PDB file of C-alpha atoms in Angstrom:
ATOM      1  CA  UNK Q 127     -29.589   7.471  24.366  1.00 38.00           C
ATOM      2  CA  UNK Q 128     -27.825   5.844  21.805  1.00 43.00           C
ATOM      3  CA  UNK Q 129     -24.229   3.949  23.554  1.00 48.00           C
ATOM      4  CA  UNK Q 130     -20.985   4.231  21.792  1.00 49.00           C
ATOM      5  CA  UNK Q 131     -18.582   1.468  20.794  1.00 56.00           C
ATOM      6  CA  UNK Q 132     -17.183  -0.483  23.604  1.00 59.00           C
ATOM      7  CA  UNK Q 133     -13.385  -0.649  23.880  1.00 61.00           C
ATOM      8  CA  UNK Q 134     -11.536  -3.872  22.340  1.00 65.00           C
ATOM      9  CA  UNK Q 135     -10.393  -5.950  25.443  1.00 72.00           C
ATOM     10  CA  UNK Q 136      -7.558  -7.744  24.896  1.00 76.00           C
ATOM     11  CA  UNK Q 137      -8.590 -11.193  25.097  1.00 81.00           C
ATOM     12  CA  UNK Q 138     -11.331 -10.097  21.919  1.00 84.00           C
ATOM     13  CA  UNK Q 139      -8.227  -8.072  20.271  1.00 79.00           C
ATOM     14  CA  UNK Q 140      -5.894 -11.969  20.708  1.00 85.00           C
ATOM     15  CA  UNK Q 141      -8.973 -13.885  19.479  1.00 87.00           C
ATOM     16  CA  UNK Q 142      -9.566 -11.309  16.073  1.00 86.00           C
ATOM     17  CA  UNK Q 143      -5.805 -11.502  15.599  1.00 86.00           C
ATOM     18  CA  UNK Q 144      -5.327 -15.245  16.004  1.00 91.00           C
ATOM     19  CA  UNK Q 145      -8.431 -15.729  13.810  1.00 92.00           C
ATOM     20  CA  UNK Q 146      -6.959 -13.040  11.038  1.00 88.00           C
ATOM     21  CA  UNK Q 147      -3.552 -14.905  11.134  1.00 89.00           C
ATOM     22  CA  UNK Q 148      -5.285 -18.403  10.345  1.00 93.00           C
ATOM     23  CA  UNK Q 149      -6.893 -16.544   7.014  1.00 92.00           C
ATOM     24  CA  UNK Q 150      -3.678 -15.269   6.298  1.00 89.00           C
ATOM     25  CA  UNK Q 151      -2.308 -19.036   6.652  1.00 90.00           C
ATOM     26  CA  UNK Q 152      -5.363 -20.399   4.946  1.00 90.00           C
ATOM     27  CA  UNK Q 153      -5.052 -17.723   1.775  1.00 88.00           C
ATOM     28  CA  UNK Q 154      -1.223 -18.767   1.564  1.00 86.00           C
ATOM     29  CA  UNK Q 155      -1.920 -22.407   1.494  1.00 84.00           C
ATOM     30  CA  UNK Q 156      -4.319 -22.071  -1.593  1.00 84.00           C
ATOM     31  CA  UNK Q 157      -2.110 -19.837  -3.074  1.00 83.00           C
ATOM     32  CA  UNK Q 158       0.836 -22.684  -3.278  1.00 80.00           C
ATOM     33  CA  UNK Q 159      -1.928 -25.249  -3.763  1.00 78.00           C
ATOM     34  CA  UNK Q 160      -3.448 -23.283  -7.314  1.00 78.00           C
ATOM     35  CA  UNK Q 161      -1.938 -22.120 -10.235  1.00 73.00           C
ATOM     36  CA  UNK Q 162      -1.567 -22.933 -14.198  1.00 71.00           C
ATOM     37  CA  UNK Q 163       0.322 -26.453 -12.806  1.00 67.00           C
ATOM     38  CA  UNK Q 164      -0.838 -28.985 -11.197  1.00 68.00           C
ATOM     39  CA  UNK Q 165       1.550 -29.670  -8.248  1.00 68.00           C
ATOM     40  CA  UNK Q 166       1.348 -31.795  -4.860  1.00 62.00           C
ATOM     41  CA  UNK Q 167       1.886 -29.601  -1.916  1.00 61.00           C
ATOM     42  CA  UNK Q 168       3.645 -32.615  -0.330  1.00 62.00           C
ATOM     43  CA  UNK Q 169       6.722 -31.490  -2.456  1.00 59.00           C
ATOM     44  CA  UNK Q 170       6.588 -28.488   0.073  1.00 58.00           C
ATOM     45  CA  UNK Q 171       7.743 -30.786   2.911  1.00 60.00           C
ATOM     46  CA  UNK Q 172       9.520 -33.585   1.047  1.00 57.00           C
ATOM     47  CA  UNK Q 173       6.834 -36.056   2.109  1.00 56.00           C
ATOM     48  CA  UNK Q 174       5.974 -36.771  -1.429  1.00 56.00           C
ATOM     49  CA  UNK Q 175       9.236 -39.544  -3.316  1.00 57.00           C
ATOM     50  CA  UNK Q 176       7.471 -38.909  -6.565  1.00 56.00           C
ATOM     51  CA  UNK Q 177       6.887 -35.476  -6.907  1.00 59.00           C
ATOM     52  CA  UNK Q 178       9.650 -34.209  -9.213  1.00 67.00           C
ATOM     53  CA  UNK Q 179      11.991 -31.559  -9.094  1.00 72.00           C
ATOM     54  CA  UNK Q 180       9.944 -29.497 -11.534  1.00 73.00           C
ATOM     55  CA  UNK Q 181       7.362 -29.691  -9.129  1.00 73.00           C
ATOM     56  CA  UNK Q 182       9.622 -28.429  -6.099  1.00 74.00           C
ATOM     57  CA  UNK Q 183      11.120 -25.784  -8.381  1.00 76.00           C
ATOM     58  CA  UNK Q 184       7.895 -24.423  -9.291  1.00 77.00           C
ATOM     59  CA  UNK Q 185       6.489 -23.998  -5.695  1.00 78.00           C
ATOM     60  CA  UNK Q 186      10.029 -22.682  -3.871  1.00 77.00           C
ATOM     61  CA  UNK Q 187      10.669 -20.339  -7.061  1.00 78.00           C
ATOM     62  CA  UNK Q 188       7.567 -19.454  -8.221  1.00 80.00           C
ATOM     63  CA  UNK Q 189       4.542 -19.762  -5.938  1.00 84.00           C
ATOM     64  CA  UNK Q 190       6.179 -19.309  -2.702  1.00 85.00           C
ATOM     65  CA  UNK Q 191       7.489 -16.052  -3.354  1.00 86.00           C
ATOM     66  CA  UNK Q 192       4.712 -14.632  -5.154  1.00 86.00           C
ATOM     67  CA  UNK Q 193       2.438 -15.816  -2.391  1.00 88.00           C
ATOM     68  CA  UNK Q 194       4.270 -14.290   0.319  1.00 88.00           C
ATOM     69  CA  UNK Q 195       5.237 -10.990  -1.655  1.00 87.00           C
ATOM     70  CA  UNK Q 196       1.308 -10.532  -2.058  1.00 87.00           C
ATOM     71  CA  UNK Q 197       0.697 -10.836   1.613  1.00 89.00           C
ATOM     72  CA  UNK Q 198       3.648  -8.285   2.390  1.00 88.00           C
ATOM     73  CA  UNK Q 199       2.220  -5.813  -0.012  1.00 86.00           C
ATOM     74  CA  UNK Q 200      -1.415  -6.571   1.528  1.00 88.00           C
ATOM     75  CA  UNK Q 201      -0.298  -5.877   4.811  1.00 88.00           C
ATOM     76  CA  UNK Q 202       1.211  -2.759   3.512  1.00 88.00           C
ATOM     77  CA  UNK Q 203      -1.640  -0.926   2.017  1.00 86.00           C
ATOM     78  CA  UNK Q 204      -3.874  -2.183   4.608  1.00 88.00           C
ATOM     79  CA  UNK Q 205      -1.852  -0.563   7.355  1.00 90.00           C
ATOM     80  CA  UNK Q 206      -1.854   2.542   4.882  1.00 87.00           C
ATOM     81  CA  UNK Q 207      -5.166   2.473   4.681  1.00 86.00           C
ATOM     82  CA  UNK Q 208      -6.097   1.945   8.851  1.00 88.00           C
ATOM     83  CA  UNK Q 209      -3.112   4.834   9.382  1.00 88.00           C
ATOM     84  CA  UNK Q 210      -5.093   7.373   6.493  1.00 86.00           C
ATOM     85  CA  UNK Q 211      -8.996   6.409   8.497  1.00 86.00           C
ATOM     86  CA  UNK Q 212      -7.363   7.454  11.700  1.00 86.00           C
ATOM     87  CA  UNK Q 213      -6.275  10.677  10.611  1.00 83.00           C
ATOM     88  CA  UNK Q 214      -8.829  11.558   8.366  1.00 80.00           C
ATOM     89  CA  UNK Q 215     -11.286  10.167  10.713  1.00 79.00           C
ATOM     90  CA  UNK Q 216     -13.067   8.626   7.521  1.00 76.00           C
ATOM     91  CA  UNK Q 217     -13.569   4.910   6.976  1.00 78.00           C
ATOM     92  CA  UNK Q 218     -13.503   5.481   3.313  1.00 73.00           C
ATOM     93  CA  UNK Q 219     -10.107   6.540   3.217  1.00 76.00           C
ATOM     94  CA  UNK Q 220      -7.603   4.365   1.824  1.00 77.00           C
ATOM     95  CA  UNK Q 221      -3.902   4.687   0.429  1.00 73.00           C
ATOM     96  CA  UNK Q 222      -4.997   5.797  -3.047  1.00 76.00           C
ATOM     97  CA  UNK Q 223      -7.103   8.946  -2.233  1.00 77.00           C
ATOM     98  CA  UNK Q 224      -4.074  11.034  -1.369  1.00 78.00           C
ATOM     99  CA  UNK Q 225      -2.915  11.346  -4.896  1.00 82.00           C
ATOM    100  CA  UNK Q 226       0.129   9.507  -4.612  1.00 81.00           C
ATOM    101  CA  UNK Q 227      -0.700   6.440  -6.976  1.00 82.00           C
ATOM    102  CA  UNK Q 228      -1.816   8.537  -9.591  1.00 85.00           C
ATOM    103  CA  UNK Q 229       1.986  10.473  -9.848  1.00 86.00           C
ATOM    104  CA  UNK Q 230       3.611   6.676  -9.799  1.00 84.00           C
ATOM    105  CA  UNK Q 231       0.902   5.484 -12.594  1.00 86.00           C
ATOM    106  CA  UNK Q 232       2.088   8.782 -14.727  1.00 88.00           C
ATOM    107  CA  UNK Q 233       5.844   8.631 -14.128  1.00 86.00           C
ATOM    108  CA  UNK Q 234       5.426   5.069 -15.108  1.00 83.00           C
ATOM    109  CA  UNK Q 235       3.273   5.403 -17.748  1.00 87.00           C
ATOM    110  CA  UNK Q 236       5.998   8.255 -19.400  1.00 87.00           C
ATOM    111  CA  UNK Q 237       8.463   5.925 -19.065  1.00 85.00           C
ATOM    112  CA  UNK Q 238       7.023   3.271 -21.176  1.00 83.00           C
ATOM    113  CA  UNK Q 239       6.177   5.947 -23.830  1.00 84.00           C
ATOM    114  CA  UNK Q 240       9.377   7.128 -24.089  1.00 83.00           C
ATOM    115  CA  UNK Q 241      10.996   3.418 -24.216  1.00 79.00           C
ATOM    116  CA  UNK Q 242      12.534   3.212 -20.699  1.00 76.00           C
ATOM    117  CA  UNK Q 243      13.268  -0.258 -19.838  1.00 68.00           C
ATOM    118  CA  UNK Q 244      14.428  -2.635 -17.197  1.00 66.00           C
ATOM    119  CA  UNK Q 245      14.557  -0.226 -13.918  1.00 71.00           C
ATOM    120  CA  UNK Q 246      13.497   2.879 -15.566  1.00 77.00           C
ATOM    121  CA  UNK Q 247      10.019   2.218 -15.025  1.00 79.00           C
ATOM    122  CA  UNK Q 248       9.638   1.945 -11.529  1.00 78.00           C
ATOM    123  CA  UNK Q 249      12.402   4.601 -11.110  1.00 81.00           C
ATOM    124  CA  UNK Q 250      10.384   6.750 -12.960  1.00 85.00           C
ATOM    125  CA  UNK Q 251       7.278   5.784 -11.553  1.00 82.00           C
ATOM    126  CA  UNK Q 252       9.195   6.275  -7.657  1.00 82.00           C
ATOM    127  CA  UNK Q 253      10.004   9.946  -8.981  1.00 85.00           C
ATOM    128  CA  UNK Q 254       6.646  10.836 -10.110  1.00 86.00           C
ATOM    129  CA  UNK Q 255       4.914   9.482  -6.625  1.00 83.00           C
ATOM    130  CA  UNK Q 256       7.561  11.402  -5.035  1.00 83.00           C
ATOM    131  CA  UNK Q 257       6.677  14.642  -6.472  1.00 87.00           C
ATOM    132  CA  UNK Q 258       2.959  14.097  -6.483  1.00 87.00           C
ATOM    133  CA  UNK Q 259       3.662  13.653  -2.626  1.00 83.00           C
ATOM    134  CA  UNK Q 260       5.470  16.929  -2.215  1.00 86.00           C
ATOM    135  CA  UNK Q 261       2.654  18.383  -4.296  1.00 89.00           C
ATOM    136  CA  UNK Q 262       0.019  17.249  -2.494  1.00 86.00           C
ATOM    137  CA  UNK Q 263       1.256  18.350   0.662  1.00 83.00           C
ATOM    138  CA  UNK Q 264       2.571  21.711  -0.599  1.00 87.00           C
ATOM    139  CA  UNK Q 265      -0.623  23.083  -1.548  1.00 87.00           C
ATOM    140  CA  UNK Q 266      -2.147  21.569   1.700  1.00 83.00           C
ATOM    141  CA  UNK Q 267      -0.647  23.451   3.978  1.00 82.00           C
ATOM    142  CA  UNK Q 268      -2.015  26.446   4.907  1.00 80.00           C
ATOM    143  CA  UNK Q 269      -0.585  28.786   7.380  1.00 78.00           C
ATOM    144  CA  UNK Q 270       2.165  26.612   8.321  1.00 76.00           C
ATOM    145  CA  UNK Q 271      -0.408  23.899   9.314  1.00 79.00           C
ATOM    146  CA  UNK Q 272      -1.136  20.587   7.082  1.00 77.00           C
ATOM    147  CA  UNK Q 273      -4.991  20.659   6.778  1.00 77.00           C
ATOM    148  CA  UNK Q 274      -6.303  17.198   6.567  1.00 75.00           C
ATOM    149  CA  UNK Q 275      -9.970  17.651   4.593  1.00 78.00           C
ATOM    150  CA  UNK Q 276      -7.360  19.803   2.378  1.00 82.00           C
ATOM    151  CA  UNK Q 277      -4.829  16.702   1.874  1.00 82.00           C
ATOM    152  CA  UNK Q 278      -7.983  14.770   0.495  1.00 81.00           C
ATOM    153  CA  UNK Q 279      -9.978  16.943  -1.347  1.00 85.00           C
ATOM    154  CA  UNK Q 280      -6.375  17.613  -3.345  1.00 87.00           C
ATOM    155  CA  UNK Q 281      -5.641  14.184  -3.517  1.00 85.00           C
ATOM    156  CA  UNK Q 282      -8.889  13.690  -5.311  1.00 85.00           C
ATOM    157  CA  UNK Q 283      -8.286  16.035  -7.910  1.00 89.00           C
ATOM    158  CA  UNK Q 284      -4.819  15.118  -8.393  1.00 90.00           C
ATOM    159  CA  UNK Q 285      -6.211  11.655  -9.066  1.00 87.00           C
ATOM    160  CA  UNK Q 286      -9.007  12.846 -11.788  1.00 89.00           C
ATOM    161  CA  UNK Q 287      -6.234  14.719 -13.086  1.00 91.00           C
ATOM    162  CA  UNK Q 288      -3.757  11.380 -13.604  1.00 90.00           C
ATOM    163  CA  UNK Q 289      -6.128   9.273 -15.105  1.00 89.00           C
ATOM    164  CA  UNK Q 290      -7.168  12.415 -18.320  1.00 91.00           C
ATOM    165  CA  UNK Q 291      -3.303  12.762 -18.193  1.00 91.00           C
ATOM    166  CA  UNK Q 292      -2.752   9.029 -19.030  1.00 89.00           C
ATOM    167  CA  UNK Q 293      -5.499   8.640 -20.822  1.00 88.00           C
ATOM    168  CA  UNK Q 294      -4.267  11.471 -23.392  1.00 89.00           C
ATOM    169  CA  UNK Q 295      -0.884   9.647 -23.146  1.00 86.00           C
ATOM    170  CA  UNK Q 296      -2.588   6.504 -24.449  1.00 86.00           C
ATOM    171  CA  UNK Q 297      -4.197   8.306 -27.217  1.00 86.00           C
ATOM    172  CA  UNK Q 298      -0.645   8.826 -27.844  1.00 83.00           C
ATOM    173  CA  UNK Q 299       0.898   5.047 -27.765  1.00 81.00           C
ATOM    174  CA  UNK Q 300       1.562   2.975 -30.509  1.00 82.00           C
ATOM    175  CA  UNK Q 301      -0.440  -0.337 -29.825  1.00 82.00           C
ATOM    176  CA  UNK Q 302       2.760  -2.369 -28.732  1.00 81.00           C
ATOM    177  CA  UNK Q 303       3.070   0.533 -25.857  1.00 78.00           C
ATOM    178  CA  UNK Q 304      -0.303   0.948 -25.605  1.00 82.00           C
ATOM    179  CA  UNK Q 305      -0.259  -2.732 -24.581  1.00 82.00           C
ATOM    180  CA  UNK Q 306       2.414  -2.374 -22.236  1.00 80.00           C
ATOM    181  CA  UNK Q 307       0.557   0.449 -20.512  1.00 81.00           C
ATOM    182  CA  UNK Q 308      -2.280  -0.775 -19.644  1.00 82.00           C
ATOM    183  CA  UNK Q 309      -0.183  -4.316 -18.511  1.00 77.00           C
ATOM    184  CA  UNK Q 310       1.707  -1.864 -16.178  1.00 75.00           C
ATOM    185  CA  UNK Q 311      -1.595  -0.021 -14.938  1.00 79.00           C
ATOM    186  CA  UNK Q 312      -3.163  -3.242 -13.927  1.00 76.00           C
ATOM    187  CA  UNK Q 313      -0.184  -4.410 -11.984  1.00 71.00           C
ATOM    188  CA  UNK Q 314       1.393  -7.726 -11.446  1.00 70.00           C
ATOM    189  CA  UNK Q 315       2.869  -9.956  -8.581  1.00 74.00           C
ATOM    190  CA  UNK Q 316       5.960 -11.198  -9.433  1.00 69.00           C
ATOM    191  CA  UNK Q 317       7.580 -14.058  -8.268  1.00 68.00           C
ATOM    192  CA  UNK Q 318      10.485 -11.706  -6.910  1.00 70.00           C
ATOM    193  CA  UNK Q 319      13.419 -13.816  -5.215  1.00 73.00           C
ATOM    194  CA  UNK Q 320      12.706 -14.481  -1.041  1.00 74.00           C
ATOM    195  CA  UNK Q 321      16.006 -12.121  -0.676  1.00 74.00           C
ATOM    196  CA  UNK Q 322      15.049  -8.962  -3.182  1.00 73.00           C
ATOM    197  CA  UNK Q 323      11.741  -9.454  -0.749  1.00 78.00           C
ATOM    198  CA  UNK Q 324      14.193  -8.558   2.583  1.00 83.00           C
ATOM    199  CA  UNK Q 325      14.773  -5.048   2.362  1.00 83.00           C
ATOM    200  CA  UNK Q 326      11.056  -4.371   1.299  1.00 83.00           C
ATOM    201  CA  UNK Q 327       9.711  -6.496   4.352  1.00 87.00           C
ATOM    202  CA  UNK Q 328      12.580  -4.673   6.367  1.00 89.00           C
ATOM    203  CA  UNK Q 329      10.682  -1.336   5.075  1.00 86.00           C
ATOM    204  CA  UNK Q 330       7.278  -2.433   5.603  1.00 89.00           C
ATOM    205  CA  UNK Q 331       7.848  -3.354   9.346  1.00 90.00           C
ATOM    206  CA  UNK Q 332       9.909  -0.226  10.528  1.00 91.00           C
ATOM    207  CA  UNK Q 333       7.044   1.746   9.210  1.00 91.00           C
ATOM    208  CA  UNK Q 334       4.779  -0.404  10.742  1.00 91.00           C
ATOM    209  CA  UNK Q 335       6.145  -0.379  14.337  1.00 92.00           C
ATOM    210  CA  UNK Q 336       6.131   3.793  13.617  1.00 93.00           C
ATOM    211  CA  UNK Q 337       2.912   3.786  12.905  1.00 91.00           C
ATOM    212  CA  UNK Q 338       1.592   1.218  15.440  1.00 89.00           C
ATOM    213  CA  UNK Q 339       3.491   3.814  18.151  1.00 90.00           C
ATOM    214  CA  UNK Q 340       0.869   6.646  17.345  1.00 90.00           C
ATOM    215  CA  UNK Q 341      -1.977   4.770  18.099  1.00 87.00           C
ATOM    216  CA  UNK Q 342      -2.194   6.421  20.945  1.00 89.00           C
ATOM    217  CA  UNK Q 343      -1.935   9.761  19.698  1.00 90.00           C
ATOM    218  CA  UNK Q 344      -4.506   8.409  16.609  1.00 88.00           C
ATOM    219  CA  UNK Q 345      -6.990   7.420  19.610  1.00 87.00           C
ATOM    220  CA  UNK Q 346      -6.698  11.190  21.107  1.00 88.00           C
ATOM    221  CA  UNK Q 347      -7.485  12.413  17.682  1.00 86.00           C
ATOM    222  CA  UNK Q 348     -10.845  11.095  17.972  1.00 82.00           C
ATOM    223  CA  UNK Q 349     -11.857  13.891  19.989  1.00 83.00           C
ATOM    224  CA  UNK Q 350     -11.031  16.391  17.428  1.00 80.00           C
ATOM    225  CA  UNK Q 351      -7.651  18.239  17.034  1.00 80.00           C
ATOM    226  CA  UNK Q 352      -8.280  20.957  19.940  1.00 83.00           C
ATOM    227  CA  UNK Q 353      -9.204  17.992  22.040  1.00 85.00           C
ATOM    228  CA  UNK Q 354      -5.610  15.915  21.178  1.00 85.00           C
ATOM    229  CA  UNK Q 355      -3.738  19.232  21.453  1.00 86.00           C
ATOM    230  CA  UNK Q 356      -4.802  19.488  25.108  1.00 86.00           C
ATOM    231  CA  UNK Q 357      -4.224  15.916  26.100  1.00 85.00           C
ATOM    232  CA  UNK Q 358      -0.550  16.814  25.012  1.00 86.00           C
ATOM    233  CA  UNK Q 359      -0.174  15.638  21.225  1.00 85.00           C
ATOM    234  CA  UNK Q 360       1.888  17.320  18.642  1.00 88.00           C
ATOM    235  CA  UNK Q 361      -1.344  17.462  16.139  1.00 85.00           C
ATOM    236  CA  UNK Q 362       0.843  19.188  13.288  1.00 85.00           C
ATOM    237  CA  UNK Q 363       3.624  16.588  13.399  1.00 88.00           C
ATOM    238  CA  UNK Q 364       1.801  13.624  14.023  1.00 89.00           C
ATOM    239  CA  UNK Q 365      -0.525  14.578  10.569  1.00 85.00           C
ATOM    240  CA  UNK Q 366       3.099  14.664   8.987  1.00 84.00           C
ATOM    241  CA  UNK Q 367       4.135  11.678  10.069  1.00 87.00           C
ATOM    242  CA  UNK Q 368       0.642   9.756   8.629  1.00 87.00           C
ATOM    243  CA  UNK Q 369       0.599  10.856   5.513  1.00 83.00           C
ATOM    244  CA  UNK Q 370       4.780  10.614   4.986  1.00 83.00           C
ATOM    245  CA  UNK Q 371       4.757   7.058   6.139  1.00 87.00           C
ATOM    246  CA  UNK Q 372       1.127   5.866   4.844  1.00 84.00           C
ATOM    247  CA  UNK Q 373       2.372   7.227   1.403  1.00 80.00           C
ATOM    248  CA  UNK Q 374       5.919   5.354   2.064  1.00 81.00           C
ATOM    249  CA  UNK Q 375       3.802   2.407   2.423  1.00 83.00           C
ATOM    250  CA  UNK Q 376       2.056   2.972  -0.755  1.00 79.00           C
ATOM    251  CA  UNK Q 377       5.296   3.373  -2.767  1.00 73.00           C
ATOM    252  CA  UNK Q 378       6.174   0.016  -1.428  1.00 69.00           C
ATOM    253  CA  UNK Q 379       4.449  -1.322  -4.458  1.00 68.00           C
ATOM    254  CA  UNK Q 380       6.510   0.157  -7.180  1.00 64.00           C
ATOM    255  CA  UNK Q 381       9.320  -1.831  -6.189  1.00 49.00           C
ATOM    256  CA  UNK Q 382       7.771  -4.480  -8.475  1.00 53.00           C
TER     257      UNK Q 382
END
């Protein structure tokens, strides 16, 4: 008889968090410590009398905030992504597979080809994530109820369906644009100032703590929706919930 997954005791769940926290730490440090200059961390701390102001400039201004706006947007998807696995009960599942990238990538896309600048991109690029969203979840809903294998197997197509789009919209693009597009497509990490980062990280961690409050109800789920219905959980609105805030999440990444 084949035995099932013990449960995650707390002292194993401190020890995989305190050991994922030093990565984190570890992937920061060489973040600041690489790049196209060559600068002495020691200019971090002030410990270092030579190290210029060029050098200080370049890791406050530039590194730091990149470094740390890649680890909030990390955290972001992954939590996405662990939110999407639970409700789907697939550990393929991840933040993309619901659709909602590929309406941001053509609502982005338009607006380059049409010669938006400045914030019209990611406004545009909000919009069309926005309405892929409602889309998505429109035409997954049957009966009143929000069918989950529904939610993917739409977000799949909607996906094929964004990439021909754009890809016909490139075949439209003068070379500067077409330049421009892809640059947008493969996305970037800006060095985006530490308070322009606030109300993103304020975003990112109220969605979060949401999220991390249905764990219980995502645990229940395991047994299958009749099963979490009769252990008392709202199956409907917690399905609702998961894929609103997972694809908030997601959208946290056109703000750059």
């Amino acid at each position: 008889m084949r035995r099932g997954r013990e449960p995650l005791s707390a002292a194993r769940l401190a020890g995989w968090t305190a050991a994922l926290g030093l990565l984190l730490l570890v992937s920061l440090a060489l973040g600041l410590a690489f790049g196209a200059g060559d600068v002495s961390l020691r200019a971090l701390f002030g410990g270092d009398p030579a190290a210029s102001e060029i050098d200080r400039a370049i890791l406050f201004h530039v590194r730091l905030p990149r470094v740390l706006l890649a680890a909030l947007l990390g955290g972001a998807l992954t939590t996405a992504g662990v939110a999407f696995q639970a409700l789907l009960r697939n550990p393929l599942a991840d933040p993309y597979v619901l659709g909602v990238s590929g309406g941001a990538s053509i609502g982005g896309v338009i607006a380059l080809l049409i010669g938006l600048g400045g914030l019209g991109v990611p406004a545009l690029a909000f919009a069309g994530a926005l309405g892929a969203l409602w889309l998505i979840q429109w035409i997954a809903t049957v009966d009143g109820r929000l069918a989950v294998f529904t939610i993917l197997l739409t977000g799949a197509i909607f996906n094929a369906f964004s990439a021909a789009l754009i890809y016909f919209i490139q075949s439209l693009a003068s070379l500067e644009e077409l330049h421009a597009i892809v640059f947008c497509l493969m996305g970037r990490i800006p060095s985006l100032e530490l308070g322009l980062q606030a109300p993103l990280a304020l975003v990112v961690v109220g969605v979060t703590a949401v999220l991390f409050a249905l764990g219980r109800d995502f645990n229940a789920l395991t047994l299958g929706e009749e099963g979490a219905q009769q252990v008392g959980v709202h199956v409907e609105r917690v399905k609702r919930m998961t894929f609103i805030l997972g694809s908030l999440l997601t959208l946290s990444l056109i703000h750059i």
